[in-house]
């Protein structure tokens, strides 16, 4: 089970959290101006990164707040946790 | 190819079984092929076999970065069924089911297909309604599926606990008698051996590292860890790694890769006659011919490429198994493992041409690809050979996500996603 650090509550087991999918995907402000390709891009296209992945988690059985994390999907090791609205951290070594 | 038969076993037994040859050649990559398949699992090897046997394309290769059948083909729970809700899915999975029936004879390789019946349990009013809707839809599509009362379900599967004082009592079940299991490794090996006999090169330890395109953007070569291979047609069947492979060709797909775990118990004498699945309480179980209980459930929550997941997923599954089948409460589990499954937004696969000419993809099987292996391979071979999809896989294109023609198959896995 993953150990996840909620920025508000601290480190807790994965069973307290709900996964929220890829982070930094903003809903278009005016969907009616989008064509089908752009709408499909927003709805369905994800990076599915093999490497460092920015993702949302929600502390569903705790403070119930969303936050973001960087995780290496080839090792499941978390590299950073940060609050919603904060920019994606730049990791040491220059990895995005 | 050495034909396998009872007589050949007897015959070679007389000489101490020393005259058996390897089932396929250890091929080295040639400089050029008419077509290249990326991914040496059941779907990829099957595609190569049907390209050679049905379409006469024998100057082809299967590239596998690891070993044949070492990915999800060797990691699944071997369940076969075709009781899907929508017409498109029923056509695809039933096509596969019909090919399963004589696959051992066609390949001259015992894939141990056993139509022992797949029973899907209903635990609440919603389950009952959904199951009956599936049964009616299936029967309209010529797919066998029937409703069982709890008593009939117990008669079909005696270990089942139909007591009404368990947390999720069994209210009934949908039974597909033609469903069952097959030996997963044998499927990969059987296709590999049969394809090899037709001249297909099966190249293991050969990872694709890039694609080369000509001035018009069409595929002209594949870069691999064992050198450059010139070809005009490439079929990618890379399961959980499809996103990573297709990114090399600048093609993006609506996929996410998740770990899916399974586990087996210590082997015991035959005790469990069929396959039982439960969507609501997240478990499925059968007994292999080796005697192990083969148990699986839903994916882990997060995307990953690690081929492992959290133990709490397995624990949750075993809770359900122990309640449904109390006689297994003191069984010991032998091992568990994970595979990486590529999941589409509508839980239906993509078997299609891509925006890049000469590049084809067969992916998105999510948690339920094994059952479709022969059908998937058969229609994908058709798509590659003719540069046009077979009528059965035409709806399973990439454009459906843009155009809104989703095949929203919640029954793709027997567990809720």
PDB file of C-alpha atoms in Angstrom, chain A residues 9-65:
ATOM      1  CA  UNK A   9      -2.843  16.083   7.383  1.00  0.00           C
ATOM      2  CA  UNK A  10       0.512  14.368   6.918  1.00  0.00           C
ATOM      3  CA  UNK A  11       1.482  10.834   5.863  1.00  0.00           C
ATOM      4  CA  UNK A  12      -1.377   8.360   5.751  1.00  0.00           C
ATOM      5  CA  UNK A  13      -1.972   4.948   4.094  1.00  0.00           C
ATOM      6  CA  UNK A  14      -3.365   4.804   0.567  1.00  0.00           C
ATOM      7  CA  UNK A  15      -6.656   3.354   1.808  1.00  0.00           C
ATOM      8  CA  UNK A  16      -7.600   6.827   3.124  1.00  0.00           C
ATOM      9  CA  UNK A  17      -7.297   8.359  -0.341  1.00  0.00           C
ATOM     10  CA  UNK A  18      -9.108   8.408  -3.648  1.00  0.00           C
ATOM     11  CA  UNK A  19      -7.138   8.716  -6.854  1.00  0.00           C
ATOM     12  CA  UNK A  20      -8.160  11.686  -8.962  1.00  0.00           C
ATOM     13  CA  UNK A  21      -6.409  11.064 -12.263  1.00  0.00           C
ATOM     14  CA  UNK A  22      -3.903  13.200 -14.103  1.00  0.00           C
ATOM     15  CA  UNK A  23      -3.359  16.690 -12.664  1.00  0.00           C
ATOM     16  CA  UNK A  24      -3.288  20.068 -14.409  1.00  0.00           C
ATOM     17  CA  UNK A  25      -6.099  19.306 -16.870  1.00  0.00           C
ATOM     18  CA  UNK A  26      -8.306  22.395 -16.734  1.00  0.00           C
ATOM     19  CA  UNK A  27     -11.890  22.229 -17.939  1.00  0.00           C
ATOM     20  CA  UNK A  28     -12.217  24.576 -20.932  1.00  0.00           C
ATOM     21  CA  UNK A  29     -13.800  27.840 -19.822  1.00  0.00           C
ATOM     22  CA  UNK A  30     -16.153  27.950 -22.819  1.00  0.00           C
ATOM     23  CA  UNK A  31     -16.810  24.413 -24.108  1.00  0.00           C
ATOM     24  CA  UNK A  32     -19.196  25.678 -26.795  1.00  0.00           C
ATOM     25  CA  UNK A  33     -16.278  27.197 -28.716  1.00  0.00           C
ATOM     26  CA  UNK A  34     -14.380  23.903 -28.917  1.00  0.00           C
ATOM     27  CA  UNK A  35     -14.431  21.587 -31.912  1.00  0.00           C
ATOM     28  CA  UNK A  36     -14.837  17.816 -31.485  1.00  0.00           C
ATOM     29  CA  UNK A  37     -11.083  17.154 -31.500  1.00  0.00           C
ATOM     30  CA  UNK A  38     -10.458  19.664 -28.743  1.00  0.00           C
ATOM     31  CA  UNK A  39     -13.344  18.353 -26.656  1.00  0.00           C
ATOM     32  CA  UNK A  40     -12.177  14.742 -27.063  1.00  0.00           C
ATOM     33  CA  UNK A  41      -8.695  15.888 -26.098  1.00  0.00           C
ATOM     34  CA  UNK A  42     -10.028  17.362 -22.852  1.00  0.00           C
ATOM     35  CA  UNK A  43     -12.303  14.414 -22.074  1.00  0.00           C
ATOM     36  CA  UNK A  44     -10.195  11.432 -23.025  1.00  0.00           C
ATOM     37  CA  UNK A  45      -6.564  12.130 -23.840  1.00  0.00           C
ATOM     38  CA  UNK A  46      -4.109  11.592 -21.012  1.00  0.00           C
ATOM     39  CA  UNK A  47      -0.313  11.480 -21.097  1.00  0.00           C
ATOM     40  CA  UNK A  48      -0.195   8.013 -19.437  1.00  0.00           C
ATOM     41  CA  UNK A  49       3.409   8.824 -18.644  1.00  0.00           C
ATOM     42  CA  UNK A  50       5.962   6.087 -18.146  1.00  0.00           C
ATOM     43  CA  UNK A  51       8.033   8.126 -15.709  1.00  0.00           C
ATOM     44  CA  UNK A  52       7.218  11.178 -13.597  1.00  0.00           C
ATOM     45  CA  UNK A  53       3.458  11.651 -13.510  1.00  0.00           C
ATOM     46  CA  UNK A  54       1.568  14.607 -12.021  1.00  0.00           C
ATOM     47  CA  UNK A  55      -1.665  13.371 -10.481  1.00  0.00           C
ATOM     48  CA  UNK A  56      -4.464  14.353  -8.161  1.00  0.00           C
ATOM     49  CA  UNK A  57      -5.338  12.618  -4.935  1.00  0.00           C
ATOM     50  CA  UNK A  58      -8.196  13.333  -2.549  1.00  0.00           C
ATOM     51  CA  UNK A  59      -7.963  12.608   1.161  1.00  0.00           C
ATOM     52  CA  UNK A  60     -11.396  10.993   1.015  1.00  0.00           C
ATOM     53  CA  UNK A  61     -11.333   9.495   4.519  1.00  0.00           C
ATOM     54  CA  UNK A  62      -9.582  12.494   6.076  1.00  0.00           C
ATOM     55  CA  UNK A  63      -9.822  16.189   5.317  1.00  0.00           C
ATOM     56  CA  UNK A  64     -11.513  15.409   1.967  1.00  0.00           C
ATOM     57  CA  UNK A  65      -9.369  17.939   0.111  1.00  0.00           C
TER      58      UNK A  65
END
